[in-house]
Amino acid sequence: MPVIVGYQGYVPPSGSNLTVSFNVQNPDSIILVFPCMQYAAVGEISFSINNVTIDGTSITRRKSLSGSSENRYIVHELWTARGVSPGTRTINVNLSNYVVDSRTIYVVEVAQLEGNPIAQIVDLNVHSKNVYKSVNTAYIDSLWIGCVRVSDGNNTLAPVGGATELLEMSTSSKQSGQVTGLYMKSGPGTYDFGAQSARSYSNSTMIGIELIGAIAPAVAEGAPALVAVPVYGTADLTPEAAVAMGEGMPPEILLGSVPATQVIWQGNAYLTTRAEVLSAMLLATGDDKWVLPTDAGAPEEFCVEISRRKAFLIPQ
Amino acid sequence: MSTEYSVLRLVAGSKFIDFLGENFHFVSWAPSVARRRDTMTGGYASYEDTVERIRFNVSGNTAQEIRGLLLEIMAMLEQADGWALGDDVDPVLIETQVQGSTEPHPLRAMVLGRAGQNDSLLNLPMNFHDRLAIFEVEGAEIIFRRSGLWLGEEMKGVSTVGTTPSIMTVNMGEELHSLAPTRLAFKGFGGSTELIGDGFVLLTGVPVHSTFGANFAVYGSGSMASSEFSAVDDSAKLAYDSYVMRIDANSYQTGRITISGVNANVSKLQIFVALRNNSSSTAWEIRALSTGYVTDVTGWVKVGAEKQTPFIRHIGLLANQTGTHTNIELEVKTSESAGTLDIGHLVVFPLDPNARHLILEGRNYSDAAFARNLVIDPRPLTHNVPVVYIETA
């Protein structure tokens, strides 16, 4: 189950490089960075986020929202990083314009993940006080993290629907500024995720990300009898059909949404190597063919990815 | 506080005990060094578990706080003990990094609970009651069993695309000092590909090419010579060299195939053969031979008449103490006088400390119509057993 091991909201001083410090605790966690920026001026002067770095290393932009109205220009983004070493890290948000006058940066660290933990990202960019969206998930170990920003610094944000939990909220000191909030929700279901304010000017935005833990195959020793059982719809279920059937499926079939199928094997599957160059072979047949074929009868094409951790007998 | 370690802590999910932190103060630790495991059936990793003793002090602002801290560390070790016994709890890891390490992350090993059946996890000093009164307990000690290897940064490599039975080579970037848990993921199977018939996964660190031939190679009918077998076109069934080698029991009850000039320069080879028994009543036997300057022979392996489609059979191990194998031969026999047997291709698989082969039971694992990967995962930092599974890509 993904677990939030740390989060913090920052309002850095004005400048082109907005720098915050964050204490990373787990090397296998994911770091989420939500910059929420607003520039309030007649003429709606636009700006953008050039880059986000952690200790000088660029991280990945996952979502970018921007817009202008009511003499405001807003930018709201989500950036992520994996494999950040524990310790106090410097996060830098580089802006194209140094005069951005409402600046909030939320940083969240989530641990207990394996592989690609991002199940989906939803976003909203509306001229409304209602900044929430209906989301659904079938994952038991789902964790939603969301960031909402509204262009009215005099108001507060309230979680909606009883599902979303407020982690942190920040308001700008300027009347024309912004109010921002960081939210979470864990577990499966369909619910409204986000917040609402009493009123809003300009664009109101929300970015939510769903994180999941490892898709754990059943644990068994040797050659247990666990047979393939995909649980979400039939194997040929299309997204459209799933929605039409009322299966509660999201409008796209998510990567990794089918549980892993344990293969029955014999031998010691705890492979160990130390050589620099390794050679592997899948030696198999299929149907009435001498090789593993596709259903069209041609040889199936594939590659092998080999990964191993560096191993030592004494501490390094 | 020691200056020799920059990281020394126990971690369980989001909880951790930091021996270099505010309350727990590392005193001494003689890291134990694991030895190679001398049995393949008594465990999974290549190195034995080993026992660690870490001595530390505990300080706080009240006696109650210190008692609470000791309960925390005891609970974490109990969790590790329970995990090793099969409890459904997070595993506990020990993480360490020495000052000036060139490794980018702390190294980690699994904490496996008590050192022995009757051993304590935590020992407190004789003057515990006195030290508690001044809010600092000196000389506490934890004793626990951990997995033998310290695991660090993950290295990854990907081969070029091929088909069965391609040899797929991956450069991992560097040679390691110790045998490290290795994860294989065969990637790219289409959503409609039926996985799998009969299969083996082979992995070795022996160079594919030898001085005058090949160590790891696939040989089809084009490399096979025989007086009793004849080449038959079976390109429709995707035969390796388009042709298969066929023997007819009506003419020959014994037969031999020779693959000359293999010239593998390793002592031990495993032989795998793709076969098809075209008869539903005639059973055959097959064995492999290494011939040349010396001869080595495997035992006879039965080829039953249960099915008439191609399958892979592990024939056995050829061991030659001179360290080379010149020619490889296959010999078959039957007591029947009807029915044919086809040899599709033969795989010579060289053994070294990295080498392992795994049998995958043939059945359709393809219930989900999505692109899939076949994964062999030792799971050294999350589970106590490896697993083989097919996942959506």
CSV table of N, CA and C in Angstrom, one decimal, chain A residues 193-265:
chain,number,residue,atom,x,y,z
A,193,PHE,N,-13.3,13.9,-6.1
A,193,PHE,CA,-11.9,14.2,-5.5
A,193,PHE,C,-11.5,15.6,-5.8
A,194,GLY,N,-11.3,16.4,-4.8
A,194,GLY,CA,-10.9,17.8,-5.0
A,194,GLY,C,-11.4,18.6,-3.9
A,195,ALA,N,-11.8,19.9,-4.2
A,195,ALA,CA,-12.2,20.8,-3.2
A,195,ALA,C,-13.1,21.9,-3.9
A,196,GLN,N,-13.7,22.7,-3.1
A,196,GLN,CA,-14.4,23.8,-3.6
A,196,GLN,C,-14.2,25.1,-2.7
A,197,SER,N,-14.3,26.2,-3.3
A,197,SER,CA,-14.1,27.4,-2.6
A,197,SER,C,-15.4,28.2,-2.6
A,198,ALA,N,-15.4,29.3,-1.8
A,198,ALA,CA,-16.6,30.1,-1.7
A,198,ALA,C,-16.8,30.9,-3.0
A,199,ARG,N,-15.7,31.2,-3.6
A,199,ARG,CA,-15.8,32.0,-4.9
A,199,ARG,C,-14.5,31.9,-5.6
A,200,SER,N,-14.5,32.2,-6.8
A,200,SER,CA,-13.2,32.2,-7.5
A,200,SER,C,-13.2,33.2,-8.7
A,201,TYR,N,-12.0,33.7,-8.9
A,201,TYR,CA,-11.8,34.5,-10.1
A,201,TYR,C,-10.9,33.6,-11.0
A,202,SER,N,-10.8,33.9,-12.3
A,202,SER,CA,-9.9,33.3,-13.2
A,202,SER,C,-10.0,31.8,-13.2
A,203,ASN,N,-9.0,31.2,-13.7
A,203,ASN,CA,-9.0,29.7,-13.8
A,203,ASN,C,-8.8,29.0,-12.4
A,204,SER,N,-9.6,28.0,-12.1
A,204,SER,CA,-9.4,27.2,-11.0
A,204,SER,C,-8.9,25.8,-11.5
A,205,THR,N,-7.9,25.3,-10.9
A,205,THR,CA,-7.2,24.1,-11.4
A,205,THR,C,-7.1,23.0,-10.4
A,206,MET,N,-7.0,21.8,-10.8
A,206,MET,CA,-6.8,20.6,-10.0
A,206,MET,C,-6.0,19.6,-10.7
A,207,ILE,N,-4.9,19.1,-10.1
A,207,ILE,CA,-4.2,17.9,-10.7
A,207,ILE,C,-4.2,16.8,-9.6
A,208,GLY,N,-4.7,15.7,-10.0
A,208,GLY,CA,-4.7,14.5,-9.1
A,208,GLY,C,-3.9,13.4,-9.7
A,209,ILE,N,-3.2,12.6,-8.9
A,209,ILE,CA,-2.4,11.5,-9.4
A,209,ILE,C,-2.8,10.3,-8.5
A,210,GLU,N,-3.0,9.2,-9.2
A,210,GLU,CA,-3.3,7.9,-8.5
A,210,GLU,C,-2.1,7.1,-8.4
A,211,LEU,N,-1.6,6.7,-7.3
A,211,LEU,CA,-0.4,5.8,-7.1
A,211,LEU,C,-0.9,4.5,-6.6
A,212,ILE,N,-0.2,3.5,-7.1
A,212,ILE,CA,-0.5,2.1,-6.6
A,212,ILE,C,0.8,1.4,-6.2
A,213,GLY,N,0.6,0.4,-5.3
A,213,GLY,CA,1.7,-0.4,-4.9
A,213,GLY,C,2.0,-1.5,-5.9
A,214,ALA,N,2.8,-2.4,-5.5
A,214,ALA,CA,3.2,-3.5,-6.4
A,214,ALA,C,2.0,-4.3,-6.7
A,215,ILE,N,1.9,-4.8,-8.0
A,215,ILE,CA,0.9,-5.8,-8.4
A,215,ILE,C,1.5,-7.1,-8.0
A,216,ALA,N,1.2,-7.6,-6.8
A,216,ALA,CA,1.9,-8.7,-6.2
A,216,ALA,C,1.3,-10.0,-6.7
A,217,PRO,N,2.1,-10.8,-7.3
A,217,PRO,CA,1.7,-12.2,-7.7
A,217,PRO,C,1.6,-13.0,-6.4
A,218,ALA,N,0.8,-14.0,-6.4
A,218,ALA,CA,0.6,-14.8,-5.3
A,218,ALA,C,1.9,-15.5,-4.8
A,219,VAL,N,2.2,-15.5,-3.6
A,219,VAL,CA,3.4,-16.1,-3.1
A,219,VAL,C,3.2,-17.6,-2.8
A,220,ALA,N,4.0,-18.4,-3.4
A,220,ALA,CA,4.0,-19.8,-3.2
A,220,ALA,C,5.3,-20.4,-3.5
A,221,GLU,N,5.6,-21.5,-2.9
A,221,GLU,CA,6.9,-22.1,-3.1
A,221,GLU,C,6.8,-23.2,-4.1
A,222,GLY,N,7.8,-23.3,-4.9
A,222,GLY,CA,7.9,-24.4,-5.9
A,222,GLY,C,6.9,-24.2,-7.0
A,223,ALA,N,6.0,-25.1,-7.2
A,223,ALA,CA,5.1,-25.1,-8.3
A,223,ALA,C,3.7,-25.2,-7.9
A,224,PRO,N,3.2,-24.1,-7.3
A,224,PRO,CA,1.8,-24.1,-6.8
A,224,PRO,C,0.8,-24.0,-8.0
A,225,ALA,N,-0.4,-24.4,-7.6
A,225,ALA,CA,-1.5,-24.4,-8.6
A,225,ALA,C,-2.3,-23.1,-8.6
A,226,LEU,N,-1.8,-22.1,-9.2
A,226,LEU,CA,-2.5,-20.9,-9.3
A,226,LEU,C,-2.7,-20.6,-10.7
A,227,VAL,N,-3.9,-20.6,-11.2
A,227,VAL,CA,-4.2,-20.5,-12.6
A,227,VAL,C,-4.6,-19.1,-13.0
A,228,ALA,N,-4.4,-18.7,-14.2
A,228,ALA,CA,-4.7,-17.3,-14.7
A,228,ALA,C,-6.2,-17.0,-14.4
A,229,VAL,N,-6.4,-15.9,-13.7
A,229,VAL,CA,-7.8,-15.5,-13.5
A,229,VAL,C,-7.8,-14.0,-13.5
A,230,PRO,N,-8.0,-13.4,-14.7
A,230,PRO,CA,-8.1,-11.9,-14.8
A,230,PRO,C,-9.5,-11.6,-14.2
A,231,VAL,N,-9.5,-10.6,-13.4
A,231,VAL,CA,-10.8,-10.3,-12.6
A,231,VAL,C,-11.6,-9.1,-13.2
A,232,TYR,N,-11.0,-8.3,-14.0
A,232,TYR,CA,-11.7,-7.1,-14.4
A,232,TYR,C,-12.3,-7.3,-15.8
A,233,GLY,N,-13.5,-7.9,-16.0
A,233,GLY,CA,-14.1,-8.0,-17.3
A,233,GLY,C,-13.4,-9.2,-18.0
A,234,THR,N,-14.0,-9.4,-19.2
A,234,THR,CA,-13.5,-10.5,-20.0
A,234,THR,C,-12.2,-10.1,-20.7
A,235,ALA,N,-11.5,-11.1,-21.3
A,235,ALA,CA,-10.2,-10.8,-21.9
A,235,ALA,C,-10.4,-9.9,-23.1
A,236,ASP,N,-11.5,-9.9,-23.8
A,236,ASP,CA,-11.7,-9.1,-25.0
A,236,ASP,C,-12.5,-7.8,-24.7
A,237,LEU,N,-12.6,-7.5,-23.4
A,237,LEU,CA,-13.4,-6.3,-23.1
A,237,LEU,C,-12.7,-5.0,-23.6
A,238,THR,N,-13.5,-4.3,-24.3
A,238,THR,CA,-12.9,-3.0,-24.8
A,238,THR,C,-13.3,-1.9,-23.8
A,239,PRO,N,-12.6,-0.8,-23.8
A,239,PRO,CA,-13.0,0.3,-22.9
A,239,PRO,C,-14.5,0.7,-23.0
A,240,GLU,N,-14.9,0.8,-24.3
A,240,GLU,CA,-16.2,1.3,-24.6
A,240,GLU,C,-17.3,0.2,-24.0
A,241,ALA,N,-17.0,-1.0,-24.3
A,241,ALA,CA,-17.9,-2.1,-23.8
A,241,ALA,C,-17.9,-2.1,-22.3
A,242,ALA,N,-16.8,-1.9,-21.7
A,242,ALA,CA,-16.7,-1.9,-20.2
A,242,ALA,C,-17.6,-0.8,-19.6
A,243,VAL,N,-17.6,0.3,-20.2
A,243,VAL,CA,-18.4,1.4,-19.7
A,243,VAL,C,-19.9,1.1,-20.0
A,244,ALA,N,-20.2,0.6,-21.2
A,244,ALA,CA,-21.5,0.3,-21.5
A,244,ALA,C,-22.1,-0.8,-20.6
A,245,MET,N,-21.3,-1.7,-20.2
A,245,MET,CA,-21.7,-2.8,-19.4
A,245,MET,C,-21.9,-2.3,-17.9
A,246,GLY,N,-21.5,-1.1,-17.6
A,246,GLY,CA,-21.6,-0.7,-16.3
A,246,GLY,C,-20.6,-1.4,-15.4
A,247,GLU,N,-19.5,-1.8,-15.9
A,247,GLU,CA,-18.6,-2.6,-15.1
A,247,GLU,C,-17.8,-1.7,-14.1
A,248,GLY,N,-18.1,-0.4,-14.2
A,248,GLY,CA,-17.3,0.5,-13.3
A,248,GLY,C,-15.9,0.7,-13.7
A,249,MET,N,-15.6,0.3,-15.0
A,249,MET,CA,-14.3,0.5,-15.5
A,249,MET,C,-14.0,1.9,-15.8
A,250,PRO,N,-12.8,2.4,-15.7
A,250,PRO,CA,-12.5,3.7,-16.2
A,250,PRO,C,-12.5,3.7,-17.7
A,251,PRO,N,-12.6,4.9,-18.4
A,251,PRO,CA,-12.8,4.9,-19.8
A,251,PRO,C,-11.5,4.5,-20.6
A,252,GLU,N,-10.5,4.0,-19.9
A,252,GLU,CA,-9.4,3.4,-20.6
A,252,GLU,C,-8.9,2.2,-19.7
A,253,ILE,N,-8.4,1.2,-20.4
A,253,ILE,CA,-7.9,0.0,-19.7
A,253,ILE,C,-6.5,0.4,-19.2
A,254,LEU,N,-6.4,0.4,-17.9
A,254,LEU,CA,-5.1,0.8,-17.3
A,254,LEU,C,-4.0,-0.2,-17.4
A,255,LEU,N,-2.8,0.3,-17.6
A,255,LEU,CA,-1.7,-0.6,-17.6
A,255,LEU,C,-1.6,-1.3,-16.3
A,256,GLY,N,-1.4,-2.6,-16.3
A,256,GLY,CA,-1.2,-3.3,-15.0
A,256,GLY,C,-2.5,-3.6,-14.3
A,257,SER,N,-3.7,-3.3,-15.0
A,257,SER,CA,-4.9,-3.5,-14.3
A,257,SER,C,-5.3,-5.0,-14.2
A,258,VAL,N,-4.6,-5.9,-14.9
A,258,VAL,CA,-4.9,-7.3,-14.8
A,258,VAL,C,-3.9,-7.9,-13.9
A,259,PRO,N,-4.3,-8.7,-12.9
A,259,PRO,CA,-3.4,-9.3,-12.0
A,259,PRO,C,-2.4,-10.2,-12.7
A,260,ALA,N,-1.2,-10.2,-12.1
A,260,ALA,CA,-0.2,-11.1,-12.7
A,260,ALA,C,-0.6,-12.6,-12.6
A,261,THR,N,-0.2,-13.4,-13.6
A,261,THR,CA,-0.6,-14.8,-13.6
A,261,THR,C,0.7,-15.6,-13.3
A,262,GLN,N,0.6,-16.4,-12.2
A,262,GLN,CA,1.7,-17.2,-11.9
A,262,GLN,C,1.9,-18.3,-12.8
A,263,VAL,N,3.2,-18.5,-13.2
A,263,VAL,CA,3.6,-19.6,-14.1
A,263,VAL,C,4.0,-20.7,-13.3
A,264,ILE,N,3.7,-21.9,-13.6
A,264,ILE,CA,4.1,-23.1,-12.9
A,264,ILE,C,5.5,-23.5,-13.4
A,265,TRP,N,6.5,-23.6,-12.5
A,265,TRP,CA,7.8,-23.9,-12.9
A,265,TRP,C,8.5,-24.9,-12.0
